[in-house]
Short mmCIF file of C-alpha atoms and ligand atoms in Angstrom, two decimals:
data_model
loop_
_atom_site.label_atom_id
_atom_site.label_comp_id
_atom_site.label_asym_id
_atom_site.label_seq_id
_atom_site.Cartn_x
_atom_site.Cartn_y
_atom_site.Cartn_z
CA UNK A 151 0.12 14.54 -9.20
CA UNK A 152 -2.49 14.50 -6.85
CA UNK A 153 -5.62 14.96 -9.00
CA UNK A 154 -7.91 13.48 -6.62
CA UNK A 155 -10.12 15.96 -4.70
CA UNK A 156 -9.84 14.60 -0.80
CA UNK A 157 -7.53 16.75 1.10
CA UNK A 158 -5.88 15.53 4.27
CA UNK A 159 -7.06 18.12 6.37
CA UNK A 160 -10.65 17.06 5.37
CA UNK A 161 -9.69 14.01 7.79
CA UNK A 162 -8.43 16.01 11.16
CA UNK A 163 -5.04 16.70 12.30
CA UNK A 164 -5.13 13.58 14.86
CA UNK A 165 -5.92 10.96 11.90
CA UNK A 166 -3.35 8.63 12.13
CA UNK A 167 -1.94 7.94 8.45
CA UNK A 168 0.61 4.46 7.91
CA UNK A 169 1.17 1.52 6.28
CA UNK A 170 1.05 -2.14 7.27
CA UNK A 171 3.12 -5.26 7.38
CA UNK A 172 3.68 -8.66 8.89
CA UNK A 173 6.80 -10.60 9.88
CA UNK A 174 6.32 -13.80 7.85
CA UNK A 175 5.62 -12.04 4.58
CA UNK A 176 8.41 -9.52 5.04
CA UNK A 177 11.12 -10.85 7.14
CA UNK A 178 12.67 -13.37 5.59
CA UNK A 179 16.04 -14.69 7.95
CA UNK A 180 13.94 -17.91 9.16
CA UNK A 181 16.63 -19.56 10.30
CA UNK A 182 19.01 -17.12 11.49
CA UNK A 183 20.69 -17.61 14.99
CA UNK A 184 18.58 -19.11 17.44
CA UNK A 185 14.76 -18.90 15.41
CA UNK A 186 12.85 -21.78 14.73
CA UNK A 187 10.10 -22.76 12.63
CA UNK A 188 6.75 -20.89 12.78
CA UNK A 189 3.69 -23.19 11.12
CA UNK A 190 4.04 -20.85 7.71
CA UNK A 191 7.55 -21.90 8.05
CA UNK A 192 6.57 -25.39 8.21
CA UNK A 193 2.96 -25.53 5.90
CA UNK A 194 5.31 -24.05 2.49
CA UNK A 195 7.89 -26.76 3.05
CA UNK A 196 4.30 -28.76 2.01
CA UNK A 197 3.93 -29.84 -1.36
CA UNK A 198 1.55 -28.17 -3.17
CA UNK A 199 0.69 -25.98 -0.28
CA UNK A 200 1.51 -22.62 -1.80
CA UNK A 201 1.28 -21.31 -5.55
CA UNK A 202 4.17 -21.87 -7.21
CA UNK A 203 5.72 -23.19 -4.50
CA UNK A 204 6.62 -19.87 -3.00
CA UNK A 205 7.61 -19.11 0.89
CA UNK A 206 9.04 -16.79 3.03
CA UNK A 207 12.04 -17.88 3.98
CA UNK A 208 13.78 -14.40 2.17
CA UNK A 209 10.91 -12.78 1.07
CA UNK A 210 11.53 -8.84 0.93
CA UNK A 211 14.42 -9.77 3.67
CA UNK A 212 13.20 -6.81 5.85
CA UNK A 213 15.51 -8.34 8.62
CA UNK A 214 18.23 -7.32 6.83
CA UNK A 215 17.36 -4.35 4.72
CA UNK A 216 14.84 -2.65 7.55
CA UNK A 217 17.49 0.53 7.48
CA UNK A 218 16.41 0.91 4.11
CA UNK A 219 12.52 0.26 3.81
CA UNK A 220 12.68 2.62 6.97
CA UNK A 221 14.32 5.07 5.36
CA UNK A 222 12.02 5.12 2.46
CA UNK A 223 8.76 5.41 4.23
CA UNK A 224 10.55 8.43 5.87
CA UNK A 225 10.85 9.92 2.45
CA UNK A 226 7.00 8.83 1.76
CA UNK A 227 6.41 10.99 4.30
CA UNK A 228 4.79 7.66 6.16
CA UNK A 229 4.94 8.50 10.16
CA UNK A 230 3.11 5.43 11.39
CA UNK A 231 4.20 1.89 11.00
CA UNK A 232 2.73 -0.54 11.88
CA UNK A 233 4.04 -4.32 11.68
CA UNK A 234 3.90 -7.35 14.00
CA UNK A 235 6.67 -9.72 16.22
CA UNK A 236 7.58 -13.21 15.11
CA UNK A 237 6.51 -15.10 18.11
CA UNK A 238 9.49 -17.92 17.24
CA UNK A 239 12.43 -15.43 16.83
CA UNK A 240 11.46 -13.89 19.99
CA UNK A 241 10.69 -17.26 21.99
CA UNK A 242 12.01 -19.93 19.50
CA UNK A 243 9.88 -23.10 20.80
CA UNK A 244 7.17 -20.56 22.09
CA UNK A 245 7.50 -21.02 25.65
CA UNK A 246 10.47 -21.23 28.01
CA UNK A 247 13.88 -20.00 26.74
CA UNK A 248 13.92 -16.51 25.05
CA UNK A 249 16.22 -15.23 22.14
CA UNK A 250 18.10 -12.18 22.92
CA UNK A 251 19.04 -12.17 19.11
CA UNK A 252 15.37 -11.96 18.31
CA UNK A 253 14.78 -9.09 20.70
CA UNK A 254 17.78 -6.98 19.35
CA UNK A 255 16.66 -7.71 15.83
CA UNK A 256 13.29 -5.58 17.39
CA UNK A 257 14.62 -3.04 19.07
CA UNK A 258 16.65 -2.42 16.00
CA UNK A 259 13.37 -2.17 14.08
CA UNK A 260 12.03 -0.28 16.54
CA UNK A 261 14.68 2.54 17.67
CA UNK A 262 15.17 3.17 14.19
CA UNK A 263 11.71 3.86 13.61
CA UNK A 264 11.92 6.19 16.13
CA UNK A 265 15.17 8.05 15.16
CA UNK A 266 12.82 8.94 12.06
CA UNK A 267 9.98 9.93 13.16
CA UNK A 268 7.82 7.02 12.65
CA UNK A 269 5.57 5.55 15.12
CA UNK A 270 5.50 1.88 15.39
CA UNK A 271 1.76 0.01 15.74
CA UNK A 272 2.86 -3.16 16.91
CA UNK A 273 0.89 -6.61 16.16
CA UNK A 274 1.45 -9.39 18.71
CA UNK A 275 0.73 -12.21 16.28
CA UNK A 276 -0.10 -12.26 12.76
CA UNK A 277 -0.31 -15.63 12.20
CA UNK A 278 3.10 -17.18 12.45
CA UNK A 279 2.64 -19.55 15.39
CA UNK A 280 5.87 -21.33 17.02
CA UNK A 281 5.80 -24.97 14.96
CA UNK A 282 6.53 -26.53 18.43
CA UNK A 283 3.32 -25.03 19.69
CA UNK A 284 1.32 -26.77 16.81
CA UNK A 285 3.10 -30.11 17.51
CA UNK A 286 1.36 -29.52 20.71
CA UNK A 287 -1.86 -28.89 19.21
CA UNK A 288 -1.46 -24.85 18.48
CA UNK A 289 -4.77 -22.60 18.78
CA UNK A 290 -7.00 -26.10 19.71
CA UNK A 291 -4.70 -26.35 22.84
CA UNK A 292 -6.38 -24.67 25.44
CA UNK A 293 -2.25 -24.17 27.28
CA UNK A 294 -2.64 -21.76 24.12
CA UNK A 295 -3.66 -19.34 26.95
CA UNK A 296 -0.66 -19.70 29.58
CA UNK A 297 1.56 -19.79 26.28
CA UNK A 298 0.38 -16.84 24.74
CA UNK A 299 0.17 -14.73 27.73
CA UNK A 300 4.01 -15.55 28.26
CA UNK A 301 4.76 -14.51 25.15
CA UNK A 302 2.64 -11.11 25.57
CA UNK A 303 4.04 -10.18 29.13
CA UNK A 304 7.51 -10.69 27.21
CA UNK A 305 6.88 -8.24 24.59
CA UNK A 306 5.01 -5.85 26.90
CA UNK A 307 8.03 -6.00 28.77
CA UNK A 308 10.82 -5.81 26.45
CA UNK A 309 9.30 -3.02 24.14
CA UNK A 310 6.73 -1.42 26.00
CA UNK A 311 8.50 1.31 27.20
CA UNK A 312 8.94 3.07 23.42
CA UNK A 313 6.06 0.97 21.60
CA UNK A 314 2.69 2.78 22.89
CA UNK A 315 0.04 0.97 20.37
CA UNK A 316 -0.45 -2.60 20.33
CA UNK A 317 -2.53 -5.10 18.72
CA UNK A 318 -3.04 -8.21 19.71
CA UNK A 319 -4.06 -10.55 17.11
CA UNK A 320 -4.80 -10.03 13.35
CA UNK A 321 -7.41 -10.94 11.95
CA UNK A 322 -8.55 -14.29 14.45
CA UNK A 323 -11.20 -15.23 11.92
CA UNK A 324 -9.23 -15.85 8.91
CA UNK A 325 -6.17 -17.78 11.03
CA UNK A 326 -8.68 -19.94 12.60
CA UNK A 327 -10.96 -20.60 9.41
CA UNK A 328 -8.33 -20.70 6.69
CA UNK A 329 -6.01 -22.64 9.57
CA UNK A 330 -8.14 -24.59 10.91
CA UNK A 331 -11.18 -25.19 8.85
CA UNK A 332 -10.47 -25.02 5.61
CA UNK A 333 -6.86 -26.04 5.94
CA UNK A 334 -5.44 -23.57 3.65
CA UNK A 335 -3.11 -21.67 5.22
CA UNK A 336 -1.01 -22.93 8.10
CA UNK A 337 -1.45 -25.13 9.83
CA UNK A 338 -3.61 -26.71 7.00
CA UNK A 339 -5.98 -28.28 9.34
CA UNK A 340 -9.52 -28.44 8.57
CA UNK A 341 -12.85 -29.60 10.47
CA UNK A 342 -15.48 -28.13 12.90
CA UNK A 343 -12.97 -30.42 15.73
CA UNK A 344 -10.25 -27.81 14.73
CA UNK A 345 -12.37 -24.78 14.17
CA UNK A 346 -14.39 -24.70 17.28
CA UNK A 347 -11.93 -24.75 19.94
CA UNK A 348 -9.65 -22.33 18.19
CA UNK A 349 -12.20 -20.10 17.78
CA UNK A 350 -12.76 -20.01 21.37
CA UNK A 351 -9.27 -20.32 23.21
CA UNK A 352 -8.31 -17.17 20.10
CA UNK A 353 -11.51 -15.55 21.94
CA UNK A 354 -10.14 -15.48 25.09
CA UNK A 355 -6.35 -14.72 23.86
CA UNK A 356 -7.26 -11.45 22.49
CA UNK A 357 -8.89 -9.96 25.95
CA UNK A 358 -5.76 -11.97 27.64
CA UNK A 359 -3.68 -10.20 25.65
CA UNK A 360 -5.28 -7.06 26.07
CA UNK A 361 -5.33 -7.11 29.76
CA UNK A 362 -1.68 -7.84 29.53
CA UNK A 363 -0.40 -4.86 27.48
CA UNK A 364 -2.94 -2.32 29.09
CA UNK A 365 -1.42 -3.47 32.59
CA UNK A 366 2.34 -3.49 31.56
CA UNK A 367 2.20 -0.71 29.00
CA UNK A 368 2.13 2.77 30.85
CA UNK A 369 0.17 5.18 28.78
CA UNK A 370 -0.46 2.52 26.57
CA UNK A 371 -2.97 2.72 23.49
CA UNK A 372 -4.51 -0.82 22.69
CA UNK A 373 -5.95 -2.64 20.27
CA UNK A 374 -6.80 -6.09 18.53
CA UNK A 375 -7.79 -6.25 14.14
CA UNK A 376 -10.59 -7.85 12.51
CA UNK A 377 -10.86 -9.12 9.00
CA UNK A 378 -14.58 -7.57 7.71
CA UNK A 379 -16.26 -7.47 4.50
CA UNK A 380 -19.89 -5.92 3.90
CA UNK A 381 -22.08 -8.72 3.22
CA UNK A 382 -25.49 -8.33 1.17
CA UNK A 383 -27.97 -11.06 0.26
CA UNK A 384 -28.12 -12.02 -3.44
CA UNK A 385 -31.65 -11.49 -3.74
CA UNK A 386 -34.40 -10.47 -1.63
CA UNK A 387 -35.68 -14.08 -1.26
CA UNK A 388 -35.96 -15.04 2.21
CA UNK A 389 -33.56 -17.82 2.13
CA UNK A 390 -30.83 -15.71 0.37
CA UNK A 391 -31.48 -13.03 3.30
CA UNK A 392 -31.15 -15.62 6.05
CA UNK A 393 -27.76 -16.92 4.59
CA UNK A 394 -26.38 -13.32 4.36
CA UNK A 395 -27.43 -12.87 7.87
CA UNK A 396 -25.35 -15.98 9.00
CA UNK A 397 -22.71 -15.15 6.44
CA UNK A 398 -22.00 -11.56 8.15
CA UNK A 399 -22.46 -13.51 12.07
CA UNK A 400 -19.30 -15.61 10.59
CA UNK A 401 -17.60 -12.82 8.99
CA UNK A 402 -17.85 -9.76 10.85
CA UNK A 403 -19.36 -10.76 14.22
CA UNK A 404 -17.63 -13.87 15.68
CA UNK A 405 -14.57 -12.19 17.43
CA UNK A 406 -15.80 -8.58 18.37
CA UNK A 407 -19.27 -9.62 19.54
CA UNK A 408 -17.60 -11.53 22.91
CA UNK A 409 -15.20 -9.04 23.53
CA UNK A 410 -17.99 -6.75 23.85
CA UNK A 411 -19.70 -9.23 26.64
CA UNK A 412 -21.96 -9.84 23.80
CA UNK A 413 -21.28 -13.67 23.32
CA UNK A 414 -20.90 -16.08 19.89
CA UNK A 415 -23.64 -15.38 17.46
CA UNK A 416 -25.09 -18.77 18.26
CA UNK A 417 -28.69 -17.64 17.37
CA UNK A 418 -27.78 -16.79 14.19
CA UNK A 419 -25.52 -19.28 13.48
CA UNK A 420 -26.78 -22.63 15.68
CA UNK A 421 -23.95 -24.78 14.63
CA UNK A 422 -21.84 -22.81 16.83
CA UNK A 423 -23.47 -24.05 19.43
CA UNK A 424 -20.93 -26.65 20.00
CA UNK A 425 -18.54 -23.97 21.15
CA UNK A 426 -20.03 -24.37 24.44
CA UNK A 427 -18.13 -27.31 25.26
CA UNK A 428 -15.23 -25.52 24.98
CA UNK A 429 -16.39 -22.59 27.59
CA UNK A 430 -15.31 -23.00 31.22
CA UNK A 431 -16.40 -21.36 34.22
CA UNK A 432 -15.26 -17.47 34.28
CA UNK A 433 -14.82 -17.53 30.29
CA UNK A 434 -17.75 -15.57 29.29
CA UNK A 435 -16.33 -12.56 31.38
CA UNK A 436 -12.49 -13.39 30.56
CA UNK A 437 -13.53 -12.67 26.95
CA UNK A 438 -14.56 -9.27 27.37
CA UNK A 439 -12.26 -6.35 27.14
CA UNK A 440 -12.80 -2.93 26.44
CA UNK A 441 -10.04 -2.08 23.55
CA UNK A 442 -8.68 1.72 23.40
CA UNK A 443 -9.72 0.58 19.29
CA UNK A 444 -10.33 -2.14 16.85
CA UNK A 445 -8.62 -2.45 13.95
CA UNK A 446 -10.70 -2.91 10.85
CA UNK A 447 -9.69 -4.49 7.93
CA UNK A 448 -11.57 -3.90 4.84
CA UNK A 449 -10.65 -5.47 1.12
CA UNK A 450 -14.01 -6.36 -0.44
CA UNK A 451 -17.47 -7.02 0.07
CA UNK A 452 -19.07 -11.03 -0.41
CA UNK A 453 -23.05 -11.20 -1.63
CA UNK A 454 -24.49 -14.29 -0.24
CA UNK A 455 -27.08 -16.87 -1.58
CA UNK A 456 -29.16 -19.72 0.71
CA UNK A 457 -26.94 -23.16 -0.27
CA UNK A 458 -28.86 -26.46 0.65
CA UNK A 459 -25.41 -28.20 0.23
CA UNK A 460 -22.78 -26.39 2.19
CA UNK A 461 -22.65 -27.71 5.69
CA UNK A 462 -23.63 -25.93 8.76
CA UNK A 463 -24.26 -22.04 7.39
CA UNK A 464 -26.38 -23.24 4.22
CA UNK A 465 -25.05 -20.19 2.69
CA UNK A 466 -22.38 -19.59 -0.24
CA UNK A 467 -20.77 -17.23 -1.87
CA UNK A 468 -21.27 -15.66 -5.10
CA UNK A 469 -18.06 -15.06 -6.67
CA UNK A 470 -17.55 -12.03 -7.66
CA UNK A 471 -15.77 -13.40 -11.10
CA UNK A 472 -19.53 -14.43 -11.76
CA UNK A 473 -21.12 -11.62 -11.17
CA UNK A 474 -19.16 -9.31 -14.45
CA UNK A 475 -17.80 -6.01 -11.76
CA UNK A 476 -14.47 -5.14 -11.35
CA UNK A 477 -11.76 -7.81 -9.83
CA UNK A 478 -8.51 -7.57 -8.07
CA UNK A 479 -5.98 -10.26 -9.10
CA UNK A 480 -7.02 -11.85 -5.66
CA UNK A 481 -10.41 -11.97 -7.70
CA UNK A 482 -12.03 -9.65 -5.19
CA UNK A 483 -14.80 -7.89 -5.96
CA UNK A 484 -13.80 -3.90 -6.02
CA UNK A 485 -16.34 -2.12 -3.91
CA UNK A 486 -16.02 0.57 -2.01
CA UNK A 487 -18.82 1.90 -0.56
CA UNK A 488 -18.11 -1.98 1.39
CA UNK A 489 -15.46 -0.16 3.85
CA UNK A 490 -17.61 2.89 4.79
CA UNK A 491 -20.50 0.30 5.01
CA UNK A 492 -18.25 -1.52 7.63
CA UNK A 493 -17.03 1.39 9.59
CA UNK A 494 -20.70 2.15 10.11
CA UNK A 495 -21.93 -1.21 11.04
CA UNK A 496 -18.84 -1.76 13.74
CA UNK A 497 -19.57 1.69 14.75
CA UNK A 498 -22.81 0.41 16.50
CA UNK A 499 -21.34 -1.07 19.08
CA UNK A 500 -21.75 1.61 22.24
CA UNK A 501 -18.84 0.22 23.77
CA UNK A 502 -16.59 0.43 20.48
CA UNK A 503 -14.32 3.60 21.79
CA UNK A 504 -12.23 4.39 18.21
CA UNK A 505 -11.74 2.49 14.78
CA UNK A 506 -8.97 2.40 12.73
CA UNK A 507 -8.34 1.12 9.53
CA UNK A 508 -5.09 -0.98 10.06
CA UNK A 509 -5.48 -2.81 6.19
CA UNK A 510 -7.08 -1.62 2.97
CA UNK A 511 -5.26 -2.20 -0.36
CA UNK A 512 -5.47 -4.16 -3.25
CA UNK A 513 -3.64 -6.20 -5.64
CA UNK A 514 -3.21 -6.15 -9.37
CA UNK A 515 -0.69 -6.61 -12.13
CA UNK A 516 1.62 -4.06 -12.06
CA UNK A 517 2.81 -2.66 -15.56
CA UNK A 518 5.92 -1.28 -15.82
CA UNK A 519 6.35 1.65 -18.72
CA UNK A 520 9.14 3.10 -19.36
CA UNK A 521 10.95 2.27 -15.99
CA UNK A 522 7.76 3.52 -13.80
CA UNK A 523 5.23 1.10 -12.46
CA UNK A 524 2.10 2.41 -13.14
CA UNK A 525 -0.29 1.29 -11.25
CA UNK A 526 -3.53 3.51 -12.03
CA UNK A 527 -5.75 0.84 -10.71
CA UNK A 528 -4.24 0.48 -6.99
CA UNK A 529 -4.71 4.11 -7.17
CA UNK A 530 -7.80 4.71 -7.88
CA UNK A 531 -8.98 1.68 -5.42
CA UNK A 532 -7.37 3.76 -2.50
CA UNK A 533 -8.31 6.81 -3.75
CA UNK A 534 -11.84 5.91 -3.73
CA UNK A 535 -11.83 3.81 -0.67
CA UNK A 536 -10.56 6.82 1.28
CA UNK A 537 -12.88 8.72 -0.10
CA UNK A 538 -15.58 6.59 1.90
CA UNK A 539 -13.40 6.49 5.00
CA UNK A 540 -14.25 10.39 4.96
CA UNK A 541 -17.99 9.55 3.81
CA UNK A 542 -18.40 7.91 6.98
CA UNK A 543 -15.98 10.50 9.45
CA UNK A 544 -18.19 13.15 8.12
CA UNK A 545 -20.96 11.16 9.06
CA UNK A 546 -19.66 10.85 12.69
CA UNK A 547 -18.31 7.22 13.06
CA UNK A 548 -15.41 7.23 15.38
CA UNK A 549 -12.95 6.51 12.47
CA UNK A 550 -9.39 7.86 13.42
CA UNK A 551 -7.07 6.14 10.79
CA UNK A 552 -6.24 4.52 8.32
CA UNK A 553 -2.98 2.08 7.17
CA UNK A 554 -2.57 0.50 3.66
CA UNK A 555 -1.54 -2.36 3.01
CA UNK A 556 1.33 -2.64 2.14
CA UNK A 557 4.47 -0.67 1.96
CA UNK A 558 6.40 -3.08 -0.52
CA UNK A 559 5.12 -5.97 -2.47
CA UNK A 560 5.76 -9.40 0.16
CA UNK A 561 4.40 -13.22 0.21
CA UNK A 562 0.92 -13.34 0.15
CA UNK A 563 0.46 -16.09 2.01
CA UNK A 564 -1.00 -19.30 0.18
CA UNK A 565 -1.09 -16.68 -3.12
CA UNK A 566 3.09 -17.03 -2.82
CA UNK A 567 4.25 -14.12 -4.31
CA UNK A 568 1.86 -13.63 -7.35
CA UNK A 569 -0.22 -11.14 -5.90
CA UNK A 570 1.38 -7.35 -5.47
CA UNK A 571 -0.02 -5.26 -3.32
CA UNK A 572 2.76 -3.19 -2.34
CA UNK A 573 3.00 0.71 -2.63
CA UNK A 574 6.87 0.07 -3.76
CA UNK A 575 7.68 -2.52 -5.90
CA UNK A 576 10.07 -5.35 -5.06
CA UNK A 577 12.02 -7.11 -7.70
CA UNK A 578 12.55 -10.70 -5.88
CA UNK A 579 15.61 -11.40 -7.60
CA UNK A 580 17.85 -8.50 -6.34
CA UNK A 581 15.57 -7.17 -3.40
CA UNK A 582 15.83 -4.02 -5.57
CA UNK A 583 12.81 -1.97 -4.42
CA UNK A 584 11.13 1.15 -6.62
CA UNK A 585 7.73 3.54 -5.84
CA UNK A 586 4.93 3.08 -7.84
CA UNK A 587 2.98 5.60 -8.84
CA UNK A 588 0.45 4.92 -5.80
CA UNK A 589 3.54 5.32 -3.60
CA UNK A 590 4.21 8.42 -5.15
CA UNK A 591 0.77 9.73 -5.28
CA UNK A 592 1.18 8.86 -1.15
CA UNK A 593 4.37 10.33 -0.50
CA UNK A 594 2.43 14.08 -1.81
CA UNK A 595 -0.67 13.48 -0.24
CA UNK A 596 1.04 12.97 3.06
CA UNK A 597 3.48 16.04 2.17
CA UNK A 598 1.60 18.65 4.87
CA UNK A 599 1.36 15.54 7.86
CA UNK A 600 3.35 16.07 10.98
CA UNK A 601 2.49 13.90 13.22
C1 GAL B 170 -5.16 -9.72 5.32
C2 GAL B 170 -3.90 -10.11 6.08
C3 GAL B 170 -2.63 -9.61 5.46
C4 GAL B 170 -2.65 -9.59 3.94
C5 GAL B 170 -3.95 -9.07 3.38
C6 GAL B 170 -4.09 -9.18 1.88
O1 GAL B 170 -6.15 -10.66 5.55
O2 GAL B 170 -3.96 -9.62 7.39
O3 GAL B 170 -1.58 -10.34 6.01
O4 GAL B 170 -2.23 -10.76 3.41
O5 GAL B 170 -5.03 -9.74 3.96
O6 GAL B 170 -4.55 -10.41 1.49
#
């Protein structure tokens, strides 16, 4: 079964190994007891929002089946989990009155976990933002900064005593430019108005939260995620080069660059500039915080070309259904070398302490023959993706794990749930849920991990 040549030992004994999930795309139960509506909840009650006119309000109904999906990664041999809180079914109107139906729900989640050996990773907020914060203005507010460290002292607080690793936000770049830019995922605003100031007040939420959880969390091991994709310029022309540049400062270097006291790439990027009407006194240092990691997410890599007609970067991308190489069914570009490439360029940064990789994966159609769903292609995609995690171990980065994504097939987001990118198959219908053959290959590669 396992053909491929990477052992596990090739990657150290204290390499953490898991898989990764998020409430909204898992969860389902979005109305049960006391929880109200997060903006996903509200933005796929939009018409025409999401393909097919999907949403989560059952998805894989992980609130009520999380026995089971535990019980299977146990048998995958999976012993770190990592998955994030549901800011509304913990504090339904996201400030004020707290759900104690939302926190047993967790602990649930959590002690079981435990009782088999698996170590939760814990994300503060993966995008699901209380609807009654948005009403208020959500991530442009800058309250988002008294409501959000409520909200983190809470869960430091309630869990912090068996949860050790923490993240505090996933992925700020593609909730505030898909949320607030380009208005297509929740809350499906758009505009540099939107952008800017979420940008910032997210800025200063992730060192919030970070000072929060290191303070409250005794022994405590914390982090924060970034989405990241190896840019290169489509040619060598100077203008193509230039909109790479700005293209990677948007990408890869917005979020970690403050946290590092580094600032916004402004130089790179001048429309940014703007941002500084957002900055009060004491910001640039409230910004900064040393994380114990980052999390890097890694799915693809972009090649960039100079635009004259897209506003503010002047740069575009060339789509990688253009460019005849291999696609996901997200129409990603299939490129390894991109998350070795990433580790390397994050790895930098002096004051960058550890990296882990808390999402790789991919999506594609998933045949089923003869009752097993094989899926060769997700396979090989890890496969050779790890393979360049080790590349760049062996090379000395400070790489220390790495989590797929995902453990079973869920909603992608504004993809509904087209897309699969599980390592176990869901059938929607009856929740009925089956290993692939990438689960499987998994479940033996993991076979000699203890911790
Ligand atoms: C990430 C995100 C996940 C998942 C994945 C695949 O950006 O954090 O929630 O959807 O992409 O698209």
């Amino acid at each position: 079964m396992n053909e491929f040549d990477l052992k596990i030992e090739d990657f150290g004994d204290d390499f953490h190994w898991g898989v990764s999930t998020a409430a909204y795309q898992i969860e389902g139960a979005y109305d049960i007891h006391d929880k109200q509506a997060s903006i996903w909840d509200a933005f796929t009650s939009r018409k025409g929002k999401i393909y097919n006119g999907d949403h989560g309000r059952v998805a894989t109904d992980f609130y009520h089946k999380y026995k089971e999906d535990i019980d299977l990664m146990k048998q995958m041999n999976i012993k770190n989990y990592r998955f994030s809180l549901s800011w509304s079914r913990l504090i339904p109107e996201g400030t004020g009155k707290k759900s104690s139906h939302g926190v047993t729900f967790y602990n649930k989640v959590i002690n079981y976990c435990l009782e088999c050996g698996i170590t939760p990773w814990v994300t503060l907020y993966h995008w699901d933002l209380p609807q009654k914060l948005e009403d208020k203005g959500g991530w442009t507010n800058r309250n988002i900064i008294h409501w959000f460290e409520e909200y983190a002292k809470f869960c430091a607080l309630q869990f912090g005593d068996r949860v050790k690793n923490w993240m505090v936000l996933n992925e700020p770049m593609v909730f505030t430019g898909a949320g607030y830019f380009l208005g297509v995922h929740a809350p499906g605003k758009k505009g540099m108005r939107h952008f800017i100031p979420a940008i910032h007040h997210a800025t200063l939420c992730q060192a919030i939260g970070g000072r929060i959880l290191r303070r409250r969390v005794k022994n405590g091991y914390i982090g924060t995620t970034f989405s990241c994709s190896y840019v290169e310029p489509f040619s060598t022309n100077k203008r193509d080069v230039i909109a790479a540049n700005k293209a990677d400062a948007l990408l890869n270097r917005l979020f970690i660059e403050p946290s590092l006291g580094l600032g916004y790439p402004v130089k790179t990027i001048p429309a940014l500039r703007r941002i500084n009407s957002f900055i009060k006194p004491g910001d640039e240092k409230d910004v900064i915080f040393d994380f114990d990691f980052i999390g890097v997410q890694v799915y693809t890599r972009e090649i960039v070309k100079h635009s004259w007609w897209t506003p503010y970067l002047k740069a575009k991308i060339s789509k990688a259904t253009d460019r005849n190489v291999k696609t996901t069914v997200m129409d990603w570009e299939v490129y390894p070398p991109s998350i070795s490439n990433m580790i390397n360029q994050f790895n930098e940064y002096k004051a960058v302490k550890n990296i882990i990789i808390t999402e790789n994966g991919a999506a594609f159609e998933d045949k089923v023959v003869r009752g097993e769903i094989q899926d060769y292609d997700r396979l090989s995609y890890l496969q050779s993706h790890l393979q360049k995690v080790l590349e760049a171990k062996q090379q000395g980065s400070k790489v220390k794990g790495y989590f797929v994504w995902t453990f079973t097939d869920n909603f992608e987001w504004a993809e509904g749930y087209y897309p699969r990118f599980g390592l176990v198959h869901v059938d929607f219908k009856t929740q009925k849920r089956s290993l692939k053959l990438s689960g499987k290959w998994l479940t033996s590669f993991l076979e000699s991990k203890s911790v």
